[in-house]
Coordinates of C-alpha atoms in Angstrom, one line a residue:
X1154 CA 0.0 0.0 0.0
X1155 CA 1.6 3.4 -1.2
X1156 CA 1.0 6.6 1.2
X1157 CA 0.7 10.2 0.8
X1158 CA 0.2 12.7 3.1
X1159 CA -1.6 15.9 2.3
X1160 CA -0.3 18.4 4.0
X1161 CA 2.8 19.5 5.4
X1162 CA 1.5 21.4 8.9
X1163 CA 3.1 20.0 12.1
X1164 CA 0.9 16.8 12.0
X1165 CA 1.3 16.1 8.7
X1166 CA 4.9 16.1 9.0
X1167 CA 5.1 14.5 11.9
X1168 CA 2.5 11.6 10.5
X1169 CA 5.2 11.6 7.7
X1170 CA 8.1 10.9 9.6
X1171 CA 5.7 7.7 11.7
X1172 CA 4.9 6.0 9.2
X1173 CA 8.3 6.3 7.3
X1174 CA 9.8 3.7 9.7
X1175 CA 7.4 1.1 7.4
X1176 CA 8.7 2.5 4.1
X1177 CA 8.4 5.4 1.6
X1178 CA 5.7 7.9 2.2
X1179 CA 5.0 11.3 -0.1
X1180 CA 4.6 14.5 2.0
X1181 CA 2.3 17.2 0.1
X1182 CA 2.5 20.6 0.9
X1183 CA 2.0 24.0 -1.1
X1184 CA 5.3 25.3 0.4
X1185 CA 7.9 22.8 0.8
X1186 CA 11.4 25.1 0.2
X1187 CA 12.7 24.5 3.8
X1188 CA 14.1 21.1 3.0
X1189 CA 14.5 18.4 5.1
X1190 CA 13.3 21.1 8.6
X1191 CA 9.9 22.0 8.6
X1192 CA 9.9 25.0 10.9
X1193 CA 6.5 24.3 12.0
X1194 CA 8.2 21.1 13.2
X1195 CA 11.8 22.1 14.9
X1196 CA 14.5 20.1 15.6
X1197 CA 12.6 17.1 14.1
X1198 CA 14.4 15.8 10.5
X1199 CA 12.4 14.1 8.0
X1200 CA 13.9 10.9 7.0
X1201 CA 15.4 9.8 3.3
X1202 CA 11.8 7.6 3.0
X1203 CA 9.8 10.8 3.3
X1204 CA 9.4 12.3 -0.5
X1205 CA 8.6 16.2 -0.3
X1206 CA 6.8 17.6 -3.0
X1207 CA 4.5 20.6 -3.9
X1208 CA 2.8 18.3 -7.1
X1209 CA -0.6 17.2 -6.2
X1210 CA -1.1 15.0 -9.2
X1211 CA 2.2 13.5 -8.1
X1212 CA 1.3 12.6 -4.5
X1213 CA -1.9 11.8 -5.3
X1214 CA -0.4 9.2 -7.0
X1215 CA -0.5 6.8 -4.0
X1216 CA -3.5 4.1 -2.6
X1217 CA -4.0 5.7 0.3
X1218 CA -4.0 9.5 0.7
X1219 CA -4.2 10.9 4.5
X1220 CA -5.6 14.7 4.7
X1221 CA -3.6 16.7 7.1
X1222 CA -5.9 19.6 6.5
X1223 CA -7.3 22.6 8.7
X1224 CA -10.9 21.3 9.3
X1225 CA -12.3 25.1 7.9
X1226 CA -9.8 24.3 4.3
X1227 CA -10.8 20.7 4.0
X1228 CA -14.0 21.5 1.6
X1229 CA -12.2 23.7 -0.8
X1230 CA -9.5 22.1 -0.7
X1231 CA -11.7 18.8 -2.0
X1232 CA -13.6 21.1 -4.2
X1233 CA -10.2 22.3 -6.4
X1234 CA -8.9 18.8 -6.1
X1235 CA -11.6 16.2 -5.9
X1236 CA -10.3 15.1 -9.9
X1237 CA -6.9 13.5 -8.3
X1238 CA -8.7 12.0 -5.4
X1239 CA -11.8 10.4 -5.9
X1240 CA -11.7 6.5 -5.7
X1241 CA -8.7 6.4 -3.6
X1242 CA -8.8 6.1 0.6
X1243 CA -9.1 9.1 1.9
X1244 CA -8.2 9.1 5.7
X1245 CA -9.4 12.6 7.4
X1246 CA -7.1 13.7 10.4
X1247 CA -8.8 17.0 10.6
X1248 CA -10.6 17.7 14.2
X1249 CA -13.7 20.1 13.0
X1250 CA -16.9 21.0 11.9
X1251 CA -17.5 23.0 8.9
X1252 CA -18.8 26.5 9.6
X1253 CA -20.5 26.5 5.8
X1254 CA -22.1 22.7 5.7
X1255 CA -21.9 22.4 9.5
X1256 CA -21.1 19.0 9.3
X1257 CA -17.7 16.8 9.5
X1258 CA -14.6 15.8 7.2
X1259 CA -16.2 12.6 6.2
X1260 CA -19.3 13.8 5.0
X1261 CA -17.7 16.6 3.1
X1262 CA -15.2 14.1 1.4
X1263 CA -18.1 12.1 0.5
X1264 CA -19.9 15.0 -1.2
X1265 CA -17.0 15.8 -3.3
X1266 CA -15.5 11.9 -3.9
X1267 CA -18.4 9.7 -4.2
X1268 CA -16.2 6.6 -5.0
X1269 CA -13.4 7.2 -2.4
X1270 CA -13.3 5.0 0.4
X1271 CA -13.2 6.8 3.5
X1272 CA -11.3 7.1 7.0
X1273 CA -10.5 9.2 10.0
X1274 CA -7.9 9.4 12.1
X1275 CA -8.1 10.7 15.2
X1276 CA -7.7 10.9 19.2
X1277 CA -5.0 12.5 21.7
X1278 CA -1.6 13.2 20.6
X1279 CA 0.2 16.2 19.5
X1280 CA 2.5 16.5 16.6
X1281 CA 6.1 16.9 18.6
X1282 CA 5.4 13.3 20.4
X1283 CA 4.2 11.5 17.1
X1284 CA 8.0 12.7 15.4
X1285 CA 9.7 12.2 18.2
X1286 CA 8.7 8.5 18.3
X1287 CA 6.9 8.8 21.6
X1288 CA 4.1 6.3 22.1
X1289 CA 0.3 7.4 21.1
X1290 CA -2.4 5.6 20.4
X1291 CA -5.3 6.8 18.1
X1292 CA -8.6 5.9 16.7
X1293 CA -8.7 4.6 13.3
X1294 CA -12.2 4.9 12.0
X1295 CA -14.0 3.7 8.8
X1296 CA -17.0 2.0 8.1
X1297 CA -15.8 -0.6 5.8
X1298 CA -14.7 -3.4 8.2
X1299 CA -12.2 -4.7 5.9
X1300 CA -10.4 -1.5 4.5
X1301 CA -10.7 -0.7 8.5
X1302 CA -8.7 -3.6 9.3
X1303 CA -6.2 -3.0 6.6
X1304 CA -5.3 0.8 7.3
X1305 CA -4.9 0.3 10.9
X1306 CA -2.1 -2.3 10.0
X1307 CA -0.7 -0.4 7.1
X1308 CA -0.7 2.8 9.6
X1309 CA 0.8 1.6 12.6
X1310 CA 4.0 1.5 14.2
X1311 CA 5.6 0.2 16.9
X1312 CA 5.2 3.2 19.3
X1313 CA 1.7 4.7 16.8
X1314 CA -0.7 2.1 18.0
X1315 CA -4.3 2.5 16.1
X1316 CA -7.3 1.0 17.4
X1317 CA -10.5 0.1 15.3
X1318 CA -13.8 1.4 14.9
X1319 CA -16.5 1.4 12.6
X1320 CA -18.0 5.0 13.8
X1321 CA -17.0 7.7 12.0
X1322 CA -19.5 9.8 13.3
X1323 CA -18.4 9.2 16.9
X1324 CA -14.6 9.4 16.1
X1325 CA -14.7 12.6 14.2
X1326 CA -17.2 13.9 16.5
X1327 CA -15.1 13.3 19.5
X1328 CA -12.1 14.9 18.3
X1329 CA -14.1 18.2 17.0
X1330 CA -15.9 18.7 20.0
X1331 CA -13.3 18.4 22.5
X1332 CA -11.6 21.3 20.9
X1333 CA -14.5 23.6 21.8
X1334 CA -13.9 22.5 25.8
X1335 CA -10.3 22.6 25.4
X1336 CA -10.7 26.1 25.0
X1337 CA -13.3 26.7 27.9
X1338 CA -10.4 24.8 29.9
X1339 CA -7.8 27.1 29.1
X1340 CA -10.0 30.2 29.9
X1341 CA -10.6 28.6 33.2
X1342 CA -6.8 28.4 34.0
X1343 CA -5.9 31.4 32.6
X1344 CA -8.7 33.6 34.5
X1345 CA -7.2 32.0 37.7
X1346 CA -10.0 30.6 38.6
X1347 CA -8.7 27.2 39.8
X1348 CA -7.9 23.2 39.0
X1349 CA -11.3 22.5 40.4
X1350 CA -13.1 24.7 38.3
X1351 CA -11.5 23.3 35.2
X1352 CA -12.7 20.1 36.5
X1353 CA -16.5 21.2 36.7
X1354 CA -15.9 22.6 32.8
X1355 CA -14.3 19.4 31.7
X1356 CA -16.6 17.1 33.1
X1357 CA -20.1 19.2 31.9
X1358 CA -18.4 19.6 28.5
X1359 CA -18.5 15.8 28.3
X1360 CA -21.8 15.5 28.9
X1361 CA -22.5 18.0 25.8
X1362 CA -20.3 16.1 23.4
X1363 CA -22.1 13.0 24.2
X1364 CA -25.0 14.6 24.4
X1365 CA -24.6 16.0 20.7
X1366 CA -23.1 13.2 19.3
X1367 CA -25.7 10.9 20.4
X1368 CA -28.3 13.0 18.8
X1369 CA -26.8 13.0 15.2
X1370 CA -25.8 9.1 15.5
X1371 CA -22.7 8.1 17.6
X1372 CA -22.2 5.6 19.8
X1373 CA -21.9 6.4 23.2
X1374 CA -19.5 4.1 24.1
X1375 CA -17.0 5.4 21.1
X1376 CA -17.4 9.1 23.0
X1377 CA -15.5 7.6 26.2
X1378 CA -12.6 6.0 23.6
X1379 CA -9.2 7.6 22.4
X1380 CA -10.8 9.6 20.0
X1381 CA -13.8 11.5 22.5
X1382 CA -13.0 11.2 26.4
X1383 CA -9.1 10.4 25.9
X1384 CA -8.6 13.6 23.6
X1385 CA -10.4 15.5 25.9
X1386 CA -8.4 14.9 28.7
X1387 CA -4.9 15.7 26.9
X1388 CA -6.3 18.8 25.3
X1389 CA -7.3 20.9 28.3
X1390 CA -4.2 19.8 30.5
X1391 CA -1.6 21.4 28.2
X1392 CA -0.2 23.6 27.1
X1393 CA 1.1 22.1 23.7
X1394 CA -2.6 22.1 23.0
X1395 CA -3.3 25.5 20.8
X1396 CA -7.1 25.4 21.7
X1397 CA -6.3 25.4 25.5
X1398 CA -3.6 28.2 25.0
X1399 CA -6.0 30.2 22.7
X1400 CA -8.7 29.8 25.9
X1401 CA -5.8 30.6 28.1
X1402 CA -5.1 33.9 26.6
X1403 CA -8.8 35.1 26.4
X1404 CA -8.9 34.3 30.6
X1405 CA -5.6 36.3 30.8
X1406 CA -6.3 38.6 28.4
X1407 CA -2.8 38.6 26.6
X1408 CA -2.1 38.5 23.3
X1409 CA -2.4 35.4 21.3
X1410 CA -1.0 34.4 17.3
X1411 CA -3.8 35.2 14.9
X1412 CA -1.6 33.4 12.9
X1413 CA -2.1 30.1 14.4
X1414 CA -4.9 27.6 13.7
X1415 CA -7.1 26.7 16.6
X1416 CA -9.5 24.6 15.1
X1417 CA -12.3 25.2 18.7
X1418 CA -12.7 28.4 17.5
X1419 CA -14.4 28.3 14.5
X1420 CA -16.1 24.6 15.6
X1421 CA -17.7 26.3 18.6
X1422 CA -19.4 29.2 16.4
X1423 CA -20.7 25.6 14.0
X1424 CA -21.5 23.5 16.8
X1425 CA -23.8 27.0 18.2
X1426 CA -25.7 26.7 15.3
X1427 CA -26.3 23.2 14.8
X1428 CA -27.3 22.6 18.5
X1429 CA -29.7 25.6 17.7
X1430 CA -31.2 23.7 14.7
X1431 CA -31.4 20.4 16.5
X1432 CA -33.0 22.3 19.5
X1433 CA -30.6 21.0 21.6
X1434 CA -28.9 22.9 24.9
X1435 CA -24.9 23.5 25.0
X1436 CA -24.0 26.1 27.2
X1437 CA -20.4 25.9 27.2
X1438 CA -20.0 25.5 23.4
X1439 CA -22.4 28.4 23.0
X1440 CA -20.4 30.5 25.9
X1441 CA -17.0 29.6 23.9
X1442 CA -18.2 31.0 20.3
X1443 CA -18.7 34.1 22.1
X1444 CA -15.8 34.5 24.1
X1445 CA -14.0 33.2 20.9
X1446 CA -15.1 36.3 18.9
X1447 CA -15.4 38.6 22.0
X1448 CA -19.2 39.2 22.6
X1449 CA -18.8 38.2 26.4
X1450 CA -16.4 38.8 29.1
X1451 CA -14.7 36.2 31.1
X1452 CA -16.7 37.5 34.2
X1453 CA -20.2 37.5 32.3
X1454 CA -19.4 34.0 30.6
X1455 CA -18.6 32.8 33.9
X1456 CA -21.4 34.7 35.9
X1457 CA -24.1 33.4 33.3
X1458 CA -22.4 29.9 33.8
X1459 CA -22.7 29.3 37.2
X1460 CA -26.7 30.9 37.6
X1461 CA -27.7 28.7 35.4
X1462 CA -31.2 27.0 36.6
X1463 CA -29.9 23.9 39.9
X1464 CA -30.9 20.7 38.2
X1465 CA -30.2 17.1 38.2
X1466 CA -26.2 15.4 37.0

Protein backbone atom coordinates (compact mmCIF):
# COMPACT_ATOMS: atom_id res chain seq x y z
CA UNK A 1 0.00 0.00 0.00
CA UNK A 2 1.60 3.38 -1.19
CA UNK A 3 1.01 6.62 1.23
CA UNK A 4 0.72 10.21 0.78
CA UNK A 5 0.21 12.70 3.13
CA UNK A 6 -1.63 15.90 2.27
CA UNK A 7 -0.32 18.37 4.00
CA UNK A 8 2.77 19.51 5.44
CA UNK A 9 1.48 21.38 8.87
CA UNK A 10 3.11 20.05 12.12
CA UNK A 11 0.90 16.79 11.98
CA UNK A 12 1.34 16.12 8.65
CA UNK A 13 4.91 16.06 9.03
CA UNK A 14 5.12 14.47 11.94
CA UNK A 15 2.46 11.56 10.48
CA UNK A 16 5.16 11.60 7.69
CA UNK A 17 8.10 10.91 9.63
CA UNK A 18 5.72 7.75 11.74
CA UNK A 19 4.87 6.05 9.16
CA UNK A 20 8.32 6.26 7.31
CA UNK A 21 9.79 3.67 9.70
CA UNK A 22 7.43 1.15 7.41
CA UNK A 23 8.70 2.54 4.08
CA UNK A 24 8.43 5.39 1.65
CA UNK A 25 5.67 7.90 2.21
CA UNK A 26 4.95 11.29 -0.06
CA UNK A 27 4.64 14.51 1.99
CA UNK A 28 2.31 17.23 0.06
CA UNK A 29 2.46 20.63 0.88
CA UNK A 30 1.96 24.03 -1.12
CA UNK A 31 5.33 25.26 0.41
CA UNK A 32 7.92 22.80 0.78
CA UNK A 33 11.40 25.12 0.22
CA UNK A 34 12.67 24.45 3.79
CA UNK A 35 14.12 21.07 3.05
CA UNK A 36 14.49 18.39 5.15
CA UNK A 37 13.31 21.06 8.55
CA UNK A 38 9.87 21.99 8.55
CA UNK A 39 9.92 24.96 10.93
CA UNK A 40 6.54 24.32 12.00
CA UNK A 41 8.16 21.05 13.23
CA UNK A 42 11.79 22.09 14.92
CA UNK A 43 14.47 20.10 15.56
CA UNK A 44 12.61 17.14 14.06
CA UNK A 45 14.40 15.78 10.50
CA UNK A 46 12.42 14.09 7.99
CA UNK A 47 13.94 10.85 7.04
CA UNK A 48 15.38 9.83 3.35
CA UNK A 49 11.83 7.59 3.02
CA UNK A 50 9.80 10.80 3.33
CA UNK A 51 9.45 12.32 -0.52
CA UNK A 52 8.62 16.16 -0.25
CA UNK A 53 6.82 17.63 -2.98
CA UNK A 54 4.51 20.62 -3.87
CA UNK A 55 2.84 18.28 -7.06
CA UNK A 56 -0.63 17.21 -6.15
CA UNK A 57 -1.06 14.99 -9.18
CA UNK A 58 2.19 13.48 -8.14
CA UNK A 59 1.35 12.65 -4.55
CA UNK A 60 -1.92 11.76 -5.26
CA UNK A 61 -0.35 9.17 -7.03
CA UNK A 62 -0.49 6.75 -4.00
CA UNK A 63 -3.51 4.06 -2.62
CA UNK A 64 -4.05 5.67 0.30
CA UNK A 65 -3.99 9.51 0.66
CA UNK A 66 -4.19 10.95 4.46
CA UNK A 67 -5.65 14.68 4.72
CA UNK A 68 -3.65 16.65 7.06
CA UNK A 69 -5.88 19.59 6.53
CA UNK A 70 -7.31 22.62 8.75
CA UNK A 71 -10.95 21.33 9.25
CA UNK A 72 -12.29 25.14 7.85
CA UNK A 73 -9.75 24.32 4.35
CA UNK A 74 -10.83 20.73 4.00
CA UNK A 75 -13.99 21.53 1.61
CA UNK A 76 -12.20 23.73 -0.75
CA UNK A 77 -9.49 22.14 -0.74
CA UNK A 78 -11.69 18.75 -1.95
CA UNK A 79 -13.61 21.14 -4.23
CA UNK A 80 -10.24 22.25 -6.38
CA UNK A 81 -8.87 18.75 -6.09
CA UNK A 82 -11.56 16.25 -5.94
CA UNK A 83 -10.34 15.15 -9.90
CA UNK A 84 -6.88 13.53 -8.27
CA UNK A 85 -8.69 12.00 -5.36
CA UNK A 86 -11.77 10.37 -5.87
CA UNK A 87 -11.69 6.49 -5.67
CA UNK A 88 -8.69 6.36 -3.56
CA UNK A 89 -8.80 6.12 0.62
CA UNK A 90 -9.10 9.07 1.93
CA UNK A 91 -8.17 9.15 5.72
CA UNK A 92 -9.36 12.60 7.41
CA UNK A 93 -7.08 13.74 10.39
CA UNK A 94 -8.83 17.00 10.62
CA UNK A 95 -10.58 17.70 14.17
CA UNK A 96 -13.73 20.12 13.05
CA UNK A 97 -16.95 20.97 11.87
CA UNK A 98 -17.49 23.03 8.94
CA UNK A 99 -18.80 26.48 9.65
CA UNK A 100 -20.52 26.47 5.81
CA UNK A 101 -22.09 22.73 5.73
CA UNK A 102 -21.94 22.42 9.46
CA UNK A 103 -21.08 18.97 9.31
CA UNK A 104 -17.67 16.77 9.53
CA UNK A 105 -14.62 15.80 7.22
CA UNK A 106 -16.15 12.60 6.17
CA UNK A 107 -19.30 13.85 5.03
CA UNK A 108 -17.69 16.59 3.10
CA UNK A 109 -15.23 14.06 1.42
CA UNK A 110 -18.09 12.15 0.50
CA UNK A 111 -19.86 15.03 -1.16
CA UNK A 112 -16.99 15.76 -3.31
CA UNK A 113 -15.55 11.93 -3.89
CA UNK A 114 -18.39 9.72 -4.22
CA UNK A 115 -16.15 6.58 -5.04
CA UNK A 116 -13.39 7.16 -2.35
CA UNK A 117 -13.27 4.97 0.40
CA UNK A 118 -13.21 6.75 3.55
CA UNK A 119 -11.35 7.15 7.04
CA UNK A 120 -10.54 9.24 9.95
CA UNK A 121 -7.90 9.36 12.08
CA UNK A 122 -8.05 10.68 15.19
CA UNK A 123 -7.73 10.91 19.24
CA UNK A 124 -5.05 12.48 21.73
CA UNK A 125 -1.62 13.17 20.61
CA UNK A 126 0.22 16.21 19.45
CA UNK A 127 2.49 16.54 16.59
CA UNK A 128 6.10 16.85 18.56
CA UNK A 129 5.38 13.33 20.37
CA UNK A 130 4.17 11.49 17.13
CA UNK A 131 7.97 12.67 15.45
CA UNK A 132 9.69 12.22 18.20
CA UNK A 133 8.72 8.46 18.30
CA UNK A 134 6.90 8.75 21.60
CA UNK A 135 4.10 6.26 22.09
CA UNK A 136 0.31 7.36 21.06
CA UNK A 137 -2.39 5.63 20.45
CA UNK A 138 -5.26 6.83 18.13
CA UNK A 139 -8.63 5.85 16.69
CA UNK A 140 -8.72 4.59 13.27
CA UNK A 141 -12.22 4.90 12.00
CA UNK A 142 -13.98 3.70 8.76
CA UNK A 143 -17.04 2.01 8.14
CA UNK A 144 -15.77 -0.65 5.83
CA UNK A 145 -14.67 -3.43 8.16
CA UNK A 146 -12.25 -4.75 5.90
CA UNK A 147 -10.39 -1.52 4.52
CA UNK A 148 -10.74 -0.71 8.46
CA UNK A 149 -8.70 -3.58 9.30
CA UNK A 150 -6.24 -3.04 6.56
CA UNK A 151 -5.32 0.75 7.26
CA UNK A 152 -4.87 0.27 10.90
CA UNK A 153 -2.13 -2.26 10.00
CA UNK A 154 -0.69 -0.43 7.13
CA UNK A 155 -0.69 2.80 9.64
CA UNK A 156 0.80 1.60 12.59
CA UNK A 157 3.99 1.48 14.15
CA UNK A 158 5.61 0.24 16.90
CA UNK A 159 5.25 3.24 19.25
CA UNK A 160 1.71 4.69 16.81
CA UNK A 161 -0.66 2.13 18.05
CA UNK A 162 -4.25 2.54 16.06
CA UNK A 163 -7.26 0.96 17.38
CA UNK A 164 -10.48 0.14 15.26
CA UNK A 165 -13.78 1.42 14.89
CA UNK A 166 -16.47 1.37 12.57
CA UNK A 167 -18.04 4.97 13.85
CA UNK A 168 -17.02 7.75 12.04
CA UNK A 169 -19.47 9.81 13.33
CA UNK A 170 -18.41 9.16 16.85
CA UNK A 171 -14.55 9.44 16.07
CA UNK A 172 -14.74 12.61 14.22
CA UNK A 173 -17.21 13.88 16.47
CA UNK A 174 -15.11 13.33 19.49
CA UNK A 175 -12.09 14.92 18.30
CA UNK A 176 -14.09 18.21 17.03
CA UNK A 177 -15.88 18.66 20.02
CA UNK A 178 -13.31 18.39 22.51
CA UNK A 179 -11.62 21.28 20.91
CA UNK A 180 -14.47 23.61 21.84
CA UNK A 181 -13.88 22.47 25.76
CA UNK A 182 -10.32 22.62 25.42
CA UNK A 183 -10.75 26.07 25.04
CA UNK A 184 -13.33 26.68 27.94
CA UNK A 185 -10.43 24.84 29.85
CA UNK A 186 -7.80 27.11 29.10
CA UNK A 187 -9.96 30.18 29.91
CA UNK A 188 -10.57 28.63 33.19
CA UNK A 189 -6.84 28.38 33.97
CA UNK A 190 -5.91 31.43 32.64
CA UNK A 191 -8.66 33.60 34.52
CA UNK A 192 -7.16 32.00 37.73
CA UNK A 193 -10.02 30.62 38.56
CA UNK A 194 -8.74 27.22 39.77
CA UNK A 195 -7.89 23.22 39.03
CA UNK A 196 -11.29 22.49 40.35
CA UNK A 197 -13.08 24.65 38.26
CA UNK A 198 -11.48 23.34 35.21
CA UNK A 199 -12.67 20.10 36.53
CA UNK A 200 -16.45 21.22 36.72
CA UNK A 201 -15.91 22.57 32.83
CA UNK A 202 -14.27 19.38 31.65
CA UNK A 203 -16.60 17.15 33.08
CA UNK A 204 -20.09 19.16 31.87
CA UNK A 205 -18.37 19.61 28.54
CA UNK A 206 -18.49 15.83 28.28
CA UNK A 207 -21.75 15.50 28.90
CA UNK A 208 -22.48 17.96 25.76
CA UNK A 209 -20.33 16.10 23.39
CA UNK A 210 -22.07 13.01 24.20
CA UNK A 211 -25.04 14.60 24.35
CA UNK A 212 -24.59 16.03 20.68
CA UNK A 213 -23.08 13.17 19.34
CA UNK A 214 -25.69 10.85 20.39
CA UNK A 215 -28.35 13.03 18.84
CA UNK A 216 -26.76 12.98 15.19
CA UNK A 217 -25.80 9.13 15.50
CA UNK A 218 -22.67 8.11 17.63
CA UNK A 219 -22.20 5.60 19.81
CA UNK A 220 -21.86 6.41 23.24
CA UNK A 221 -19.52 4.06 24.12
CA UNK A 222 -17.01 5.36 21.10
CA UNK A 223 -17.37 9.06 22.99
CA UNK A 224 -15.53 7.56 26.23
CA UNK A 225 -12.61 6.04 23.62
CA UNK A 226 -9.18 7.58 22.42
CA UNK A 227 -10.82 9.60 19.99
CA UNK A 228 -13.76 11.50 22.46
CA UNK A 229 -13.04 11.25 26.40
CA UNK A 230 -9.11 10.37 25.89
CA UNK A 231 -8.62 13.61 23.60
CA UNK A 232 -10.38 15.53 25.85
CA UNK A 233 -8.43 14.87 28.69
CA UNK A 234 -4.86 15.74 26.91
CA UNK A 235 -6.34 18.85 25.27
CA UNK A 236 -7.28 20.91 28.26
CA UNK A 237 -4.22 19.81 30.46
CA UNK A 238 -1.60 21.39 28.16
CA UNK A 239 -0.22 23.61 27.10
CA UNK A 240 1.08 22.05 23.72
CA UNK A 241 -2.61 22.07 23.03
CA UNK A 242 -3.30 25.48 20.84
CA UNK A 243 -7.10 25.42 21.71
CA UNK A 244 -6.28 25.45 25.46
CA UNK A 245 -3.60 28.22 24.96
CA UNK A 246 -5.97 30.19 22.70
CA UNK A 247 -8.72 29.78 25.87
CA UNK A 248 -5.79 30.60 28.10
CA UNK A 249 -5.07 33.86 26.60
CA UNK A 250 -8.82 35.11 26.39
CA UNK A 251 -8.90 34.28 30.61
CA UNK A 252 -5.59 36.28 30.83
CA UNK A 253 -6.29 38.62 28.43
CA UNK A 254 -2.79 38.55 26.62
CA UNK A 255 -2.10 38.47 23.31
CA UNK A 256 -2.42 35.43 21.28
CA UNK A 257 -0.97 34.44 17.33
CA UNK A 258 -3.82 35.23 14.93
CA UNK A 259 -1.64 33.44 12.91
CA UNK A 260 -2.07 30.08 14.41
CA UNK A 261 -4.88 27.62 13.66
CA UNK A 262 -7.13 26.75 16.56
CA UNK A 263 -9.51 24.58 15.08
CA UNK A 264 -12.31 25.19 18.67
CA UNK A 265 -12.73 28.39 17.53
CA UNK A 266 -14.38 28.35 14.48
CA UNK A 267 -16.10 24.55 15.64
CA UNK A 268 -17.74 26.31 18.61
CA UNK A 269 -19.43 29.22 16.40
CA UNK A 270 -20.71 25.64 14.00
CA UNK A 271 -21.49 23.55 16.85
CA UNK A 272 -23.77 27.04 18.23
CA UNK A 273 -25.74 26.72 15.26
CA UNK A 274 -26.31 23.24 14.85
CA UNK A 275 -27.31 22.57 18.52
CA UNK A 276 -29.75 25.58 17.68
CA UNK A 277 -31.22 23.66 14.75
CA UNK A 278 -31.36 20.43 16.52
CA UNK A 279 -33.03 22.27 19.54
CA UNK A 280 -30.55 21.04 21.65
CA UNK A 281 -28.91 22.87 24.90
CA UNK A 282 -24.89 23.48 25.02
CA UNK A 283 -24.02 26.05 27.23
CA UNK A 284 -20.37 25.91 27.21
CA UNK A 285 -19.96 25.50 23.40
CA UNK A 286 -22.39 28.41 23.04
CA UNK A 287 -20.40 30.46 25.86
CA UNK A 288 -16.97 29.56 23.87
CA UNK A 289 -18.22 30.97 20.34
CA UNK A 290 -18.65 34.08 22.10
CA UNK A 291 -15.77 34.52 24.13
CA UNK A 292 -13.99 33.20 20.94
CA UNK A 293 -15.07 36.26 18.94
CA UNK A 294 -15.42 38.64 21.98
CA UNK A 295 -19.17 39.24 22.57
CA UNK A 296 -18.77 38.21 26.42
CA UNK A 297 -16.40 38.85 29.06
CA UNK A 298 -14.68 36.15 31.11
CA UNK A 299 -16.74 37.54 34.23
CA UNK A 300 -20.24 37.48 32.34
CA UNK A 301 -19.35 33.98 30.60
CA UNK A 302 -18.65 32.78 33.94
CA UNK A 303 -21.40 34.71 35.85
CA UNK A 304 -24.06 33.39 33.34
CA UNK A 305 -22.41 29.86 33.79
CA UNK A 306 -22.70 29.26 37.16
CA UNK A 307 -26.67 30.89 37.60
CA UNK A 308 -27.75 28.65 35.42
CA UNK A 309 -31.17 27.03 36.63
CA UNK A 310 -29.94 23.92 39.85
CA UNK A 311 -30.87 20.74 38.19
CA UNK A 312 -30.16 17.06 38.20
CA UNK A 313 -26.18 15.43 36.96
Amino acid sequence: MSIAVLGAGAFGSALAVALATRGPVTLWGRATGWGRENPRLPGVTLPDAVTVTGDLPQAARADTLLLALPAQKLGAFLADHAAHLDGKTLVSTAKGIDLTRLTGPSRLIASACPAATIAVLTGPSFAADIARGLPTALTLACADPGRGKALQHALSTPVLRLYRSSDVTGAELGGALKNVIAIAAGTVIGAGLGDSARAAIITRGFAEMTRLSARLGARPETLTGLSGLGDLMLTCSSVQSRNFRFGHAIGSGTDFDSGTTVEGAATARAVTRLAAELDEELPIAAMVARLAQGAVSVENAMEHLMNRPLKEE
